[in-house]
Amino acid sequence: MHPSPWKRPEHDRPWPYPTHIAHRGGGRLAPENTLAAMRVGAEHGFRMVEFDVKLSRDKVAFLLHDDTLDRTTNGHGPAAALSYAELARLDAGGWHSPAYVGEPVPAFEAVARYAIANGIACNIEIKPNPGQESETGAAVALAARALWQDALPAPLLSSFSEAALAAAQAAAPELPRALLVEQVPADWPERLARLGCVALNINHRDASRELIDAVHAAGYRIAAWTINDPARARLLLSWGLDALFTDALAEIGPPA
Ligand code: G3P
Ligand code: MG
């Protein structure tokens, strides 16, 4: 059953975030997970960015999506094999376009400082190297707590890894968390409750009015990735979706 169309459902969990989130910083317009991408997202009016964080060999948190360096840098092999000093010498922009040649692999700390200084909200996706789920969840949560301190809004920590989220919860329980799911499990309410999450982050293909209503009725928020079709974005927002991640920053701009 749908709630009355004139009455927004009551939410138990606070949600201080905008509806539109620039995926991997600047979507398609800049090399993903770089400081340059964060600036492009901000230039397009996005007040929130999503990016992926993992640990170097010497346990420095840095931004990269894949387990390996090959797709988005001029390095090769597993990212976990390099120290941050080695990672920082790589080119993370040339794969995208000549304008970004020389763009470095950023440390999480640098991106956090940029976002805080410019009032950009962050969704930090904890993306652990294989086998480092708990270690990465705890390290990223503790780093986020130290970096943000009293800055608002607090960053939203998310992960496909429940072990990473559980470790983040234990390390910095005050930081909000969202569970990312490839497919929506039937027991999502129990998983969100167990991990103390505020939100469920789904693949937009799984979005339905019924699911959005059910998540809201349970007191949680719901976000969807990665929406690059403006009509799809409008539809899901009309259903009450709390936030969307997009790569199409020019086509799906944030509300004026
Ligand atoms: O956090 C939303 C989205 O980024 C999850 O998928 O593979 O782009 O990190 P992926
Ligand atoms: Mg991501």
Coordinates of C-alpha atoms and ligand atoms in Angstrom, one line a residue:
M1 CA 0.0 0.0 0.0
H2 CA 1.3 3.5 -0.9
P3 CA 1.4 6.3 1.6
S4 CA -0.9 9.3 0.9
P5 CA 0.6 11.3 -1.9
W6 CA 0.4 14.5 0.0
K7 CA 2.1 13.2 3.1
R8 CA 5.8 12.4 3.0
P9 CA 6.6 9.4 5.1
E10 CA 8.3 10.1 8.5
H11 CA 11.9 9.0 8.7
D12 CA 13.7 7.8 11.7
R13 CA 17.2 8.4 10.4
P14 CA 18.5 11.9 9.7
W15 CA 19.6 12.6 6.1
P16 CA 21.4 15.9 5.7
Y17 CA 22.5 15.1 2.1
P18 CA 21.5 16.5 -1.3
T19 CA 19.5 14.4 -3.7
H20 CA 22.2 14.5 -6.4
I21 CA 25.6 12.9 -5.9
A22 CA 28.4 13.1 -8.5
H23 CA 29.6 9.5 -9.0
R24 CA 33.4 9.0 -8.5
G25 CA 33.8 12.8 -8.2
G26 CA 33.1 14.0 -11.7
G27 CA 31.2 11.2 -13.4
R28 CA 32.3 10.9 -17.0
L29 CA 33.7 14.4 -17.3
A30 CA 37.0 13.8 -15.5
P31 CA 39.2 10.9 -14.4
E32 CA 37.3 9.0 -11.7
N33 CA 38.4 9.3 -8.0
T34 CA 40.8 12.2 -8.5
L35 CA 40.9 15.7 -7.0
A36 CA 40.4 17.0 -10.5
A37 CA 37.1 15.1 -10.6
M38 CA 36.0 16.6 -7.3
R39 CA 36.5 20.0 -8.8
V40 CA 34.6 19.2 -11.9
G41 CA 31.7 17.9 -9.8
A42 CA 31.7 21.1 -7.8
E43 CA 31.9 23.2 -10.9
H44 CA 28.7 21.5 -12.2
G45 CA 26.9 22.5 -9.0
F46 CA 27.0 19.2 -7.2
R47 CA 27.2 19.6 -3.5
M48 CA 27.9 15.9 -2.8
V49 CA 30.4 13.5 -4.3
E50 CA 30.9 9.7 -4.0
F51 CA 34.4 8.1 -4.2
D52 CA 36.0 4.8 -3.5
V53 CA 38.7 4.3 -0.8
K54 CA 41.1 1.4 -0.1
L55 CA 44.5 0.9 1.6
S56 CA 48.0 1.0 0.1
R57 CA 50.6 -1.6 1.1
D58 CA 51.7 0.8 3.9
K59 CA 48.1 1.3 5.0
V60 CA 47.5 4.8 3.7
A61 CA 43.9 5.3 2.6
F62 CA 43.7 6.4 -1.0
L63 CA 41.1 6.6 -3.9
L64 CA 40.8 3.9 -6.5
H65 CA 37.8 1.8 -7.7
D66 CA 39.4 -1.4 -9.0
D67 CA 41.5 -3.9 -7.1
T68 CA 44.1 -3.4 -9.8
L69 CA 45.8 -0.3 -11.2
D70 CA 45.6 -1.1 -14.9
R71 CA 42.3 0.5 -16.0
T72 CA 42.6 3.9 -14.4
T73 CA 46.4 4.5 -14.0
N74 CA 49.6 3.8 -15.8
G75 CA 50.5 1.3 -13.2
H76 CA 49.9 -2.5 -13.3
G77 CA 48.7 -5.2 -11.0
P78 CA 47.2 -5.2 -7.6
A79 CA 46.9 -1.8 -5.9
A80 CA 47.6 -3.5 -2.5
A81 CA 51.2 -4.2 -3.6
L82 CA 52.3 -0.6 -3.7
S83 CA 53.1 1.9 -1.0
Y84 CA 51.4 5.2 -1.1
A85 CA 54.7 6.9 -2.1
E86 CA 54.7 4.5 -5.1
L87 CA 51.0 5.1 -5.9
A88 CA 51.5 8.9 -5.8
R89 CA 53.9 8.7 -8.6
L90 CA 51.4 7.2 -11.0
D91 CA 49.3 9.0 -13.7
A92 CA 45.6 8.6 -12.9
G93 CA 44.4 11.0 -15.5
G94 CA 46.0 10.1 -18.9
W95 CA 43.6 7.2 -19.5
H96 CA 40.7 9.7 -19.5
S97 CA 42.0 12.4 -21.8
P98 CA 45.2 14.5 -22.5
A99 CA 43.8 17.4 -20.4
Y100 CA 44.3 15.3 -17.3
V101 CA 47.7 13.7 -18.0
G102 CA 49.7 13.8 -14.8
E103 CA 46.8 13.8 -12.4
P104 CA 47.9 11.9 -9.3
V105 CA 46.2 9.1 -7.3
P106 CA 44.9 11.1 -4.4
A107 CA 45.2 10.3 -0.7
F108 CA 41.9 10.1 1.1
E109 CA 43.1 12.9 3.3
A110 CA 43.6 15.3 0.4
V111 CA 40.2 14.7 -0.9
A112 CA 38.6 15.0 2.5
R113 CA 40.4 18.4 3.0
Y114 CA 39.2 19.6 -0.3
A115 CA 35.6 18.6 0.3
I116 CA 35.4 20.1 3.8
A117 CA 37.0 23.4 2.7
N118 CA 34.5 23.7 -0.1
G119 CA 31.3 22.5 1.7
I120 CA 31.0 19.4 -0.4
A121 CA 29.3 16.5 1.3
C122 CA 30.9 13.1 0.9
N123 CA 29.8 9.5 0.4
I124 CA 32.9 7.5 1.2
E125 CA 32.6 4.1 -0.4
I126 CA 34.8 1.7 1.5
K127 CA 36.2 -0.5 -1.3
P128 CA 38.7 -2.9 0.4
N129 CA 41.4 -4.8 -1.4
P130 CA 40.5 -8.5 -1.2
G131 CA 41.0 -9.9 2.3
Q132 CA 41.3 -6.4 3.9
E133 CA 37.6 -5.8 4.6
S134 CA 37.7 -5.3 8.4
E135 CA 41.0 -3.5 8.4
T136 CA 39.9 -1.1 5.7
G137 CA 36.5 -0.4 7.3
A138 CA 38.1 0.4 10.6
A139 CA 41.0 2.5 9.1
V140 CA 38.7 4.6 6.9
A141 CA 36.2 5.2 9.6
L142 CA 38.9 6.4 12.0
A143 CA 40.5 8.6 9.4
A144 CA 37.1 10.1 8.5
R145 CA 36.4 10.8 12.2
A146 CA 39.7 12.6 12.6
L147 CA 39.4 14.5 9.3
W148 CA 35.8 15.8 9.7
Q149 CA 35.8 16.3 13.5
D150 CA 33.1 19.0 13.8
A151 CA 32.6 19.6 10.1
L152 CA 29.1 19.0 8.8
P153 CA 27.5 17.1 7.3
A154 CA 29.3 14.0 8.6
P155 CA 30.5 11.8 5.7
L156 CA 28.3 8.9 4.8
L157 CA 30.3 5.6 4.8
S158 CA 29.0 2.9 2.5
S159 CA 30.2 -0.5 1.4
F160 CA 29.2 -3.7 -0.4
S161 CA 31.3 -5.4 2.3
E162 CA 29.3 -6.0 5.5
A163 CA 32.5 -6.9 7.2
A164 CA 33.9 -3.5 6.3
L165 CA 30.7 -1.8 7.6
A166 CA 30.7 -3.8 10.8
A167 CA 34.3 -2.7 11.4
A168 CA 33.5 0.9 10.7
Q169 CA 30.6 0.7 13.1
A170 CA 32.8 -0.6 15.8
A171 CA 35.6 2.0 15.2
A172 CA 33.4 5.1 14.7
P173 CA 29.8 4.3 15.6
E174 CA 28.7 7.9 15.3
L175 CA 29.4 8.1 11.5
P176 CA 26.4 7.3 9.4
R177 CA 26.6 4.2 7.3
A178 CA 24.8 2.8 4.2
L179 CA 24.7 -0.8 3.0
L180 CA 25.4 -1.1 -0.8
V181 CA 23.8 -4.1 -2.4
E182 CA 24.2 -5.6 -5.9
Q183 CA 20.8 -7.1 -5.6
V184 CA 18.3 -6.4 -2.8
P185 CA 18.3 -9.2 -0.3
A186 CA 15.0 -10.2 1.2
D187 CA 16.4 -9.6 4.7
W188 CA 17.5 -6.1 4.0
P189 CA 15.7 -4.8 7.2
E190 CA 17.7 -7.2 9.4
R191 CA 21.0 -6.3 7.7
L192 CA 20.4 -2.6 8.0
A193 CA 19.5 -3.0 11.7
R194 CA 22.4 -5.2 12.4
L195 CA 24.9 -2.8 10.9
G196 CA 23.3 0.3 12.4
C197 CA 22.9 1.8 8.9
V198 CA 20.8 4.8 8.0
A199 CA 20.3 3.9 4.3
L200 CA 20.2 1.2 1.7
N201 CA 22.1 2.0 -1.6
I202 CA 20.7 0.0 -4.5
N203 CA 21.3 -0.5 -8.2
H204 CA 18.7 1.7 -9.8
R205 CA 17.4 -1.2 -11.8
D206 CA 16.0 -2.7 -8.6
A207 CA 14.2 0.6 -7.7
S208 CA 10.4 0.4 -7.4
R209 CA 7.8 2.6 -5.7
E210 CA 7.1 -0.4 -3.5
L211 CA 10.7 -0.8 -2.4
I212 CA 11.2 2.9 -1.7
D213 CA 8.0 3.0 0.4
A214 CA 9.0 -0.1 2.3
V215 CA 12.5 1.3 3.1
H216 CA 10.9 4.5 4.3
A217 CA 8.3 2.7 6.3
A218 CA 11.1 0.9 8.0
G219 CA 12.6 4.2 8.9
Y220 CA 15.6 4.2 6.5
R221 CA 16.7 6.2 3.5
I222 CA 17.3 4.8 0.0
A223 CA 19.8 5.9 -2.7
A224 CA 20.3 4.4 -6.2
W225 CA 23.4 4.1 -8.5
T226 CA 24.2 4.9 -11.3
I227 CA 21.4 6.9 -13.0
N228 CA 22.5 8.5 -16.3
D229 CA 19.1 9.0 -17.9
P230 CA 17.3 12.2 -16.9
A231 CA 13.8 10.7 -17.3
R232 CA 14.8 7.8 -15.0
A233 CA 16.2 10.2 -12.5
R234 CA 12.9 12.3 -12.5
L235 CA 10.8 9.1 -12.1
L236 CA 12.7 7.7 -9.2
L237 CA 12.9 11.1 -7.4
S238 CA 9.1 11.4 -7.9
W239 CA 8.8 8.0 -6.2
G240 CA 10.6 9.5 -3.2
L241 CA 14.1 8.3 -3.8
D242 CA 16.4 10.1 -1.3
A243 CA 19.5 10.4 -3.5
L244 CA 20.9 9.3 -6.8
F245 CA 24.4 8.8 -8.0
T246 CA 25.1 9.9 -11.6
D247 CA 27.9 9.9 -14.1
A248 CA 26.0 12.3 -16.4
L249 CA 26.7 15.6 -14.6
A250 CA 25.8 17.8 -17.6
E251 CA 22.5 16.0 -18.3
I252 CA 21.4 15.3 -14.7
G253 CA 22.4 18.5 -13.0
P254 CA 21.5 19.1 -9.4
P255 CA 18.4 21.2 -8.7
A256 CA 19.0 24.9 -9.1
Ligands
G3P1 O1 28.4 3.9 -4.3 C1 27.7 3.8 -5.4 C2 28.5 3.1 -6.5 O2 29.7 3.7 -6.7 C3 28.7 1.6 -6.3 O3 29.3 1.0 -7.3 O4 31.1 0.0 -8.6 O5 30.6 2.4 -8.9 O6 31.6 1.6 -6.8 P1 30.7 1.2 -7.9
MG2 MG 31.7 3.6 -5.8

